[in-house]
mmCIF file of C-alpha atoms in Angstrom:
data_model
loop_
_atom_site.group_PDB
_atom_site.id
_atom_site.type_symbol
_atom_site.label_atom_id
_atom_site.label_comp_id
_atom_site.label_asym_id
_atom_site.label_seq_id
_atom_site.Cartn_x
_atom_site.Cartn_y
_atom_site.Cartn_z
ATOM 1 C CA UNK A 290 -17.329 18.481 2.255
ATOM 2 C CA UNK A 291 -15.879 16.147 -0.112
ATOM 3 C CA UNK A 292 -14.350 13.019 1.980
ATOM 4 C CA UNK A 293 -11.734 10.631 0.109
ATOM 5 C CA UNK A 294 -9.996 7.930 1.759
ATOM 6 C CA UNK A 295 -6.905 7.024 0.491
ATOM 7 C CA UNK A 296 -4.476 4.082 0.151
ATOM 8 C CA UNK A 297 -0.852 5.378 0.475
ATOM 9 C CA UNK A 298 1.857 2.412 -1.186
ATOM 10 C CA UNK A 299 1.216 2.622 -5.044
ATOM 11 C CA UNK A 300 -1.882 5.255 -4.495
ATOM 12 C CA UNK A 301 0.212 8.043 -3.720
ATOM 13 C CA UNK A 302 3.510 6.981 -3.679
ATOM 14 C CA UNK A 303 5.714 4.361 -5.470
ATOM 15 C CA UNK A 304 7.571 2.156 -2.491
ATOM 16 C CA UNK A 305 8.084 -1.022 -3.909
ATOM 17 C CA UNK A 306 12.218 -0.637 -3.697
ATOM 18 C CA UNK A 307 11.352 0.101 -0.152
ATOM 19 C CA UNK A 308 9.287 -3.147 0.010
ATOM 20 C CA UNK A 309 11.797 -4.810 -1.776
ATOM 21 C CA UNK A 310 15.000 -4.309 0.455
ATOM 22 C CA UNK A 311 13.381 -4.819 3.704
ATOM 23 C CA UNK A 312 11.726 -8.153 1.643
ATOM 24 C CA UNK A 313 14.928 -9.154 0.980
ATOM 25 C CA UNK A 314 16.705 -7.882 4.419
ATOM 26 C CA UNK A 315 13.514 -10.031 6.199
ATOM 27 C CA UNK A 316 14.005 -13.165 4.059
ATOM 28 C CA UNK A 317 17.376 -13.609 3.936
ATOM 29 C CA UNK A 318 19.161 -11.414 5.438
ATOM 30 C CA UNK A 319 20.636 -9.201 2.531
ATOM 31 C CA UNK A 320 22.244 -6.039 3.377
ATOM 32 C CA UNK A 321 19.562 -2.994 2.867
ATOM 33 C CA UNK A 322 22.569 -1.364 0.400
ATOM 34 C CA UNK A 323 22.922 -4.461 -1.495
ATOM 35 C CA UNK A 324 22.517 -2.845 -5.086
ATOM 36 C CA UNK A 325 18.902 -4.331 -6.662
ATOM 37 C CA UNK A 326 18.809 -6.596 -8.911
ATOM 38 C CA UNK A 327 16.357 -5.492 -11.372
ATOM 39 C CA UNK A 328 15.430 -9.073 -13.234
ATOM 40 C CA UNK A 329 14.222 -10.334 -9.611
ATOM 41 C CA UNK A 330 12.601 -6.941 -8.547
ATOM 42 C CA UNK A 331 10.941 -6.776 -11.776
ATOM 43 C CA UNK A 332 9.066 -10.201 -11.182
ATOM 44 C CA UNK A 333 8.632 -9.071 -7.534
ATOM 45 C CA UNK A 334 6.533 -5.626 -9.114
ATOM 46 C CA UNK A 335 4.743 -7.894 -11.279
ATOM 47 C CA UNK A 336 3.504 -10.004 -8.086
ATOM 48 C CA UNK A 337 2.965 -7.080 -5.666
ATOM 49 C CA UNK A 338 -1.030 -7.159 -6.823
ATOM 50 C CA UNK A 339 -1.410 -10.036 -4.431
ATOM 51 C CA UNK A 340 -0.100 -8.415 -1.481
ATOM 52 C CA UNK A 341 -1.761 -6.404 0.713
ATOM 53 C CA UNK A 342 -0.661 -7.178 4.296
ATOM 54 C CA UNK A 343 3.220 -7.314 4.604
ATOM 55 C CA UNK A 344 3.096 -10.725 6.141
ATOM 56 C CA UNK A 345 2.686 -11.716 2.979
ATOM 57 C CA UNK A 346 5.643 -10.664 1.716
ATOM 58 C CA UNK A 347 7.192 -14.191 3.331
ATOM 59 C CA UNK A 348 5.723 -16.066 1.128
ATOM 60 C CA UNK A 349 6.297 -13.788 -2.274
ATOM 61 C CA UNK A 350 9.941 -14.346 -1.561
ATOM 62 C CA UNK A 351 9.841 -17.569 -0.975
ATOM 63 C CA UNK A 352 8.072 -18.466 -4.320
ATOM 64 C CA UNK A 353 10.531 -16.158 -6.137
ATOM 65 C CA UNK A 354 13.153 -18.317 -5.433
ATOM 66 C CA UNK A 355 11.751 -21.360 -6.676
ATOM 67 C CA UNK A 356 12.922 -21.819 -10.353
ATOM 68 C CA UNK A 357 9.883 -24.189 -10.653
ATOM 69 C CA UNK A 358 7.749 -22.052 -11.359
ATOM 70 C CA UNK A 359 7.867 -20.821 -14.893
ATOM 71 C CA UNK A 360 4.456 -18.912 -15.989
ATOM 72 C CA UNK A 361 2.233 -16.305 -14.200
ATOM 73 C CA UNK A 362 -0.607 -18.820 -13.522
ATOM 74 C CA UNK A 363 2.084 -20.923 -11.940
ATOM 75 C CA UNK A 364 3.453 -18.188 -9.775
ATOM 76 C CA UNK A 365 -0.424 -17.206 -8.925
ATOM 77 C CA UNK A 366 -1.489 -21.193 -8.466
ATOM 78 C CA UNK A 367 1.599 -21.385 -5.749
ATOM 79 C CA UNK A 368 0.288 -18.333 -3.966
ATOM 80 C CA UNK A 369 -2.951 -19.425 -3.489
ATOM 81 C CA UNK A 370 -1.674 -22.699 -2.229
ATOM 82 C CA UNK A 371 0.001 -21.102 0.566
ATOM 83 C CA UNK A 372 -2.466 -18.346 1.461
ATOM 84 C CA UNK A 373 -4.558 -21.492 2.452
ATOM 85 C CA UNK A 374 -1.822 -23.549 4.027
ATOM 86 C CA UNK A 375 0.374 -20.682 5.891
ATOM 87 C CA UNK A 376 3.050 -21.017 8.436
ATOM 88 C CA UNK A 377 2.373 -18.181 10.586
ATOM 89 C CA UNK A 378 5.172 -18.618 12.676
ATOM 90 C CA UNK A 379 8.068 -17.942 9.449
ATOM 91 C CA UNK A 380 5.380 -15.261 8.269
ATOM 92 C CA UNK A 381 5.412 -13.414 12.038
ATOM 93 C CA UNK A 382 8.924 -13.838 12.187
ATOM 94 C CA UNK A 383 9.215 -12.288 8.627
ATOM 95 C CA UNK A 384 6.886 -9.388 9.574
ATOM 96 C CA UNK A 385 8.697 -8.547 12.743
ATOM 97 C CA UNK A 386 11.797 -8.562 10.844
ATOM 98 C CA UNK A 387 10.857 -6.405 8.184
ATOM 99 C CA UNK A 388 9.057 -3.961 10.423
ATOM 100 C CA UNK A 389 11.605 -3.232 12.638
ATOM 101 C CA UNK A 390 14.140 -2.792 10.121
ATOM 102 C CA UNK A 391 12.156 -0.473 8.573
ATOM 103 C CA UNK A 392 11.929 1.799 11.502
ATOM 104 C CA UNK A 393 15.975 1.549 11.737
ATOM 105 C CA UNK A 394 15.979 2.701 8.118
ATOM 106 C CA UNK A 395 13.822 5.999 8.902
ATOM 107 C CA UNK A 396 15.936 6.673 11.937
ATOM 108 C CA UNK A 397 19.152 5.791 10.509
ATOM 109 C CA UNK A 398 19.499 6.119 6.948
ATOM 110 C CA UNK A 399 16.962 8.425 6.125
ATOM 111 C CA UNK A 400 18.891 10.383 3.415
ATOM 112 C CA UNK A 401 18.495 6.992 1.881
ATOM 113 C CA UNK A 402 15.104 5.994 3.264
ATOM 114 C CA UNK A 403 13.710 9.012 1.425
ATOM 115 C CA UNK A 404 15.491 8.088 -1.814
ATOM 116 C CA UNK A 405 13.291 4.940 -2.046
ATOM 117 C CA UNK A 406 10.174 6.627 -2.412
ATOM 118 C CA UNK A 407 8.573 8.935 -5.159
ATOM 119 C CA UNK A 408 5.308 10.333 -5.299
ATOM 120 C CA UNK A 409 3.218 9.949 -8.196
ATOM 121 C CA UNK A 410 1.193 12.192 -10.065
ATOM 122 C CA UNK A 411 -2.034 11.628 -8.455
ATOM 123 C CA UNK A 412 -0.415 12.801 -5.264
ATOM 124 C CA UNK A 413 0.294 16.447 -6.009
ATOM 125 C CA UNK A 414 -3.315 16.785 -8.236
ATOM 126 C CA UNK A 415 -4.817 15.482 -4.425
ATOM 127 C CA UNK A 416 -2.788 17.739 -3.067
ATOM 128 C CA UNK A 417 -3.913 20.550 -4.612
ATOM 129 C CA UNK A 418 -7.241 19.495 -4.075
ATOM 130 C CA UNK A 419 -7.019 19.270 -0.544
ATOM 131 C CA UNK A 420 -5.751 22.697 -0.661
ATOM 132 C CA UNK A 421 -8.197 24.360 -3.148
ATOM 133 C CA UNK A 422 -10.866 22.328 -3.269
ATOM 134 C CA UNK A 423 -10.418 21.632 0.860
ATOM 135 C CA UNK A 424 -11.848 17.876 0.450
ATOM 136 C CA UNK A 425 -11.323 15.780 3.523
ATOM 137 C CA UNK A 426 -8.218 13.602 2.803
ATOM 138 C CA UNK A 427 -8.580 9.967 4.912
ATOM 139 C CA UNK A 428 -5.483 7.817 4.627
ATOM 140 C CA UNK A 429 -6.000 3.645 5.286
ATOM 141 C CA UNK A 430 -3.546 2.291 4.488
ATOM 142 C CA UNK A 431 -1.027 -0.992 6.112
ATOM 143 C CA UNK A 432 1.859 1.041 6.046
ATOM 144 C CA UNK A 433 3.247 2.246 9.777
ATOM 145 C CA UNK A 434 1.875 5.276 10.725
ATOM 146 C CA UNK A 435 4.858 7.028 11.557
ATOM 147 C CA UNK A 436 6.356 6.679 8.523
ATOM 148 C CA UNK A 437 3.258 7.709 6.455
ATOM 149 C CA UNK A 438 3.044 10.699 8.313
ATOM 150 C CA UNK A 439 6.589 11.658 7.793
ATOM 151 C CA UNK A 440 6.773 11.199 3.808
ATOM 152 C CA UNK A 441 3.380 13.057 3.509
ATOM 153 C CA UNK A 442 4.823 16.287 5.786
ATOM 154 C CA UNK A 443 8.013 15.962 3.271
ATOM 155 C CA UNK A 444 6.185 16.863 0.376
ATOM 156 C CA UNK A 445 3.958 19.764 1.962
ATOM 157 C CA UNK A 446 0.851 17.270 2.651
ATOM 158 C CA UNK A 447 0.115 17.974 6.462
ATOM 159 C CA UNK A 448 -2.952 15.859 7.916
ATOM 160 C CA UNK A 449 -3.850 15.890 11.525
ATOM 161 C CA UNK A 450 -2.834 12.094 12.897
ATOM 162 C CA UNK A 451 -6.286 10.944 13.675
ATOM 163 C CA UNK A 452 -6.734 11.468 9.577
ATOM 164 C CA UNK A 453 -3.925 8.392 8.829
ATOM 165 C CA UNK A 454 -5.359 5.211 9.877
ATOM 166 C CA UNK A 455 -2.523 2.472 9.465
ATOM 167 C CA UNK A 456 -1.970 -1.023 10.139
ATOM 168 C CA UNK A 457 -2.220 -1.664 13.391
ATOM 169 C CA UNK A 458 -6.036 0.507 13.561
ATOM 170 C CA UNK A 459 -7.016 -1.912 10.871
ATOM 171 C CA UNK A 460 -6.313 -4.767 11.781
ATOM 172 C CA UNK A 461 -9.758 -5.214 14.065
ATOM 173 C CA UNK A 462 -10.956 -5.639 10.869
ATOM 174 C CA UNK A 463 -11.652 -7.642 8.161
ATOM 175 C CA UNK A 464 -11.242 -5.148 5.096
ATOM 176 C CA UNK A 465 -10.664 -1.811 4.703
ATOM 177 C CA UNK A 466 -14.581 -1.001 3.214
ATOM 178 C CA UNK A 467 -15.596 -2.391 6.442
ATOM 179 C CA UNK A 468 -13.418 0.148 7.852
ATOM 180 C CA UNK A 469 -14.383 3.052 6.384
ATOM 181 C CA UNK A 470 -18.026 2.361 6.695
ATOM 182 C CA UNK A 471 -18.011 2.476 10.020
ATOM 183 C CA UNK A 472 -15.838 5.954 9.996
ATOM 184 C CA UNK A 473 -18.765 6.673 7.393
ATOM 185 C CA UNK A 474 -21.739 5.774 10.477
ATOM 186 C CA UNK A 475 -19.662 7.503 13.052
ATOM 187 C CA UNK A 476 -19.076 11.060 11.501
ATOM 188 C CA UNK A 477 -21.942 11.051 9.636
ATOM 189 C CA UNK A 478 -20.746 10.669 6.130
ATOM 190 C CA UNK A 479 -23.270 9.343 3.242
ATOM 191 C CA UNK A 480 -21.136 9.006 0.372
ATOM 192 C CA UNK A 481 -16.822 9.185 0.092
ATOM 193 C CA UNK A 482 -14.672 8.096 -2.529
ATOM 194 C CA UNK A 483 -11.745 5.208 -2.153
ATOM 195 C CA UNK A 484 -9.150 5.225 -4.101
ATOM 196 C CA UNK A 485 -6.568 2.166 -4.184
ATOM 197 C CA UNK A 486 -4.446 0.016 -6.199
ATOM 198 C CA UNK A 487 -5.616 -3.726 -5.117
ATOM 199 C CA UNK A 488 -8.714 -5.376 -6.379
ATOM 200 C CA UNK A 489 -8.988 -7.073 -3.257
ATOM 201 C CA UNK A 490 -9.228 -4.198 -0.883
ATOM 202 C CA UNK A 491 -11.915 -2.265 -3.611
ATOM 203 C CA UNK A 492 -14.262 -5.640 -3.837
ATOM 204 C CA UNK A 493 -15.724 -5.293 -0.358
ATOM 205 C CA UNK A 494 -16.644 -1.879 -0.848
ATOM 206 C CA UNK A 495 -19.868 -3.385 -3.253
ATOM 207 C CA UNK A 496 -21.685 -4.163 0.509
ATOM 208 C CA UNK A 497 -21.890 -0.352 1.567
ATOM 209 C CA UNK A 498 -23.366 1.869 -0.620
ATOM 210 C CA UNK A 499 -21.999 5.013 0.752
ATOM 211 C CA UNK A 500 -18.556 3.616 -0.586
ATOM 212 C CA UNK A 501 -17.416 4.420 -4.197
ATOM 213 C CA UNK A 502 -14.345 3.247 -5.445
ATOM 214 C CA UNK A 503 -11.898 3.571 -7.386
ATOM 215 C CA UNK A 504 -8.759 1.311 -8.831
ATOM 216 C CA UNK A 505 -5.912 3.276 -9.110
ATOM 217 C CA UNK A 506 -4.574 2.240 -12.391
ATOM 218 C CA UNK A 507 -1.129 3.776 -12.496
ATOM 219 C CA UNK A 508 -0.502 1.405 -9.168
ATOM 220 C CA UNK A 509 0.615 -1.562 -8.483
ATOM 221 C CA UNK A 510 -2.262 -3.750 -9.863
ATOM 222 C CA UNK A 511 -3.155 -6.895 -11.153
ATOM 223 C CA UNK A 512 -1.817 -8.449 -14.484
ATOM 224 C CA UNK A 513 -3.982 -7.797 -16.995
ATOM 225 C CA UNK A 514 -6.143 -4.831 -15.145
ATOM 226 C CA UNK A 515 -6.340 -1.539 -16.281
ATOM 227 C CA UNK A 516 -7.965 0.610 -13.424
ATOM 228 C CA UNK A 517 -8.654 4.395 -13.446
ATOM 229 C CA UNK A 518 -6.035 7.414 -14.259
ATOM 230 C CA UNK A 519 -5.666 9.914 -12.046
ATOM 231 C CA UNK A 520 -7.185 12.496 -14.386
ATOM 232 C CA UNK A 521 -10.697 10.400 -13.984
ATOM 233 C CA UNK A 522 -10.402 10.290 -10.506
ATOM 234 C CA UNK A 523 -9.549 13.851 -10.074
ATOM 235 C CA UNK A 524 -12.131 14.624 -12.300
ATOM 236 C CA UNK A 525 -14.778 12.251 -10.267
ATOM 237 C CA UNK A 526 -13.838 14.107 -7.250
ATOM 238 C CA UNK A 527 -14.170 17.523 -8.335
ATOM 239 C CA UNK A 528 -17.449 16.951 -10.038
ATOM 240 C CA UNK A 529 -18.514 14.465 -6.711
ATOM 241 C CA UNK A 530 -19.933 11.915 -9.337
#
């Protein structure tokens, strides 16, 4: 059987304005309903690329605020400057924040909860993969578990829970290759596909062989990558190259 592990958040769905209100909600305490405004969410899509633990959200904010910086290398240059000098107690705090509001927006809002996401493309072709084709769909992915499982039932994607593998299962961790590796070793799989939109999350997968991967180019990536369509990937899959 065909096994594919996939990211979820710009893989198979677009949730940035999810991102983005709970960002906001978590930062500074904006009301979820506060209409977006789409010159600041613009420049946060542009910056998503270098996000891919929602801790790190804290500090996105906090740089998009500061009207010093004025080009992409400058916005980039800051990041890296605080990925190596982090406050983790504003970034837990953050996290906490924007996790549990989350949660309260499934439970309580969910009419508008499920506005906030859309799938892509790429979803439905995997979908009818999965259904045709019956490849073995593996989500990793930092999203909350719960909520993954929820939007993918919505649109008539049903997995077993042991198939979604989210943040928390992860985080033992130190990338999601090394992840799926040892899924790989343990059900004795020689060869899957990974498909996902961050550079950063695709680079480790050059130490395990068994691992071939994909960047999702539709996704959110990095400026000035180009990645994959989903008719390559599909096609990759179908013909297992």
């Amino acid at each position: 059987m065909t096994v594919v592990f996939l990211d979820f958040d710009g893989v198979l769905f677009d949730t940035l304005k999810e991102a983005y209100i709970l960002c906001r909600y978590a930062y500074s305490g904006e009301d979820i309903f506060l209409p977006i405004d789409n010159k600041i969410y613009s420049r946060f899509y542009r910056y998503k690329f270098l996000v891919y633990n929602s801790w790190q959200y804290y500090y996105i904010m906090k740089l998009l605020s500061d009207r010093g910086i004025k080009t992409d290398g400058d916005f980039i240059a800051a990041y890296n400057l605080c990925m190596r000098n982090r406050n983790k107690s504003f970034e837990e705090e953050f996290d906490q924040k924007y996790l549990e509001k989350r949660i309260e927006l499934m439970k309580k809002h969910s009419h508008y909860w499920n506005s906030l996401e859309v799938p892509f493309d790429f979803f439905y072709e995997i979908k009818m993969l999965f259904k045709e084709y019956k490849i073995d769909i593996i989500i990793v992915t930092n999203k909350n578990k719960e909520a993954v499982n929820k939007r993918l039932s919505q649109y008539g994607l049903e997995l077993e829970t042991d198939k979604i593998y989210a943040k928390e299962e992860l985080l033992p961790y130190k990338s999601k290759a090394e992840f799926i590796n040892k899924y790989m070793q343990g059900n004795n799989i020689l060869r899957a596909f990974f498909v996902d939109d961050n550079t950063n999350n695709l680079t480790p997968c050059r130490e395990y062989s068994g691992i071939v991967p994909f960047l999702a180019g539709w996704g959110n990536i990095g400026i000035g990558e180009s990645g994959y369509s989903c008719k390559d990937i599909i096609q990759s899959i179908i013909k297992k190259e």
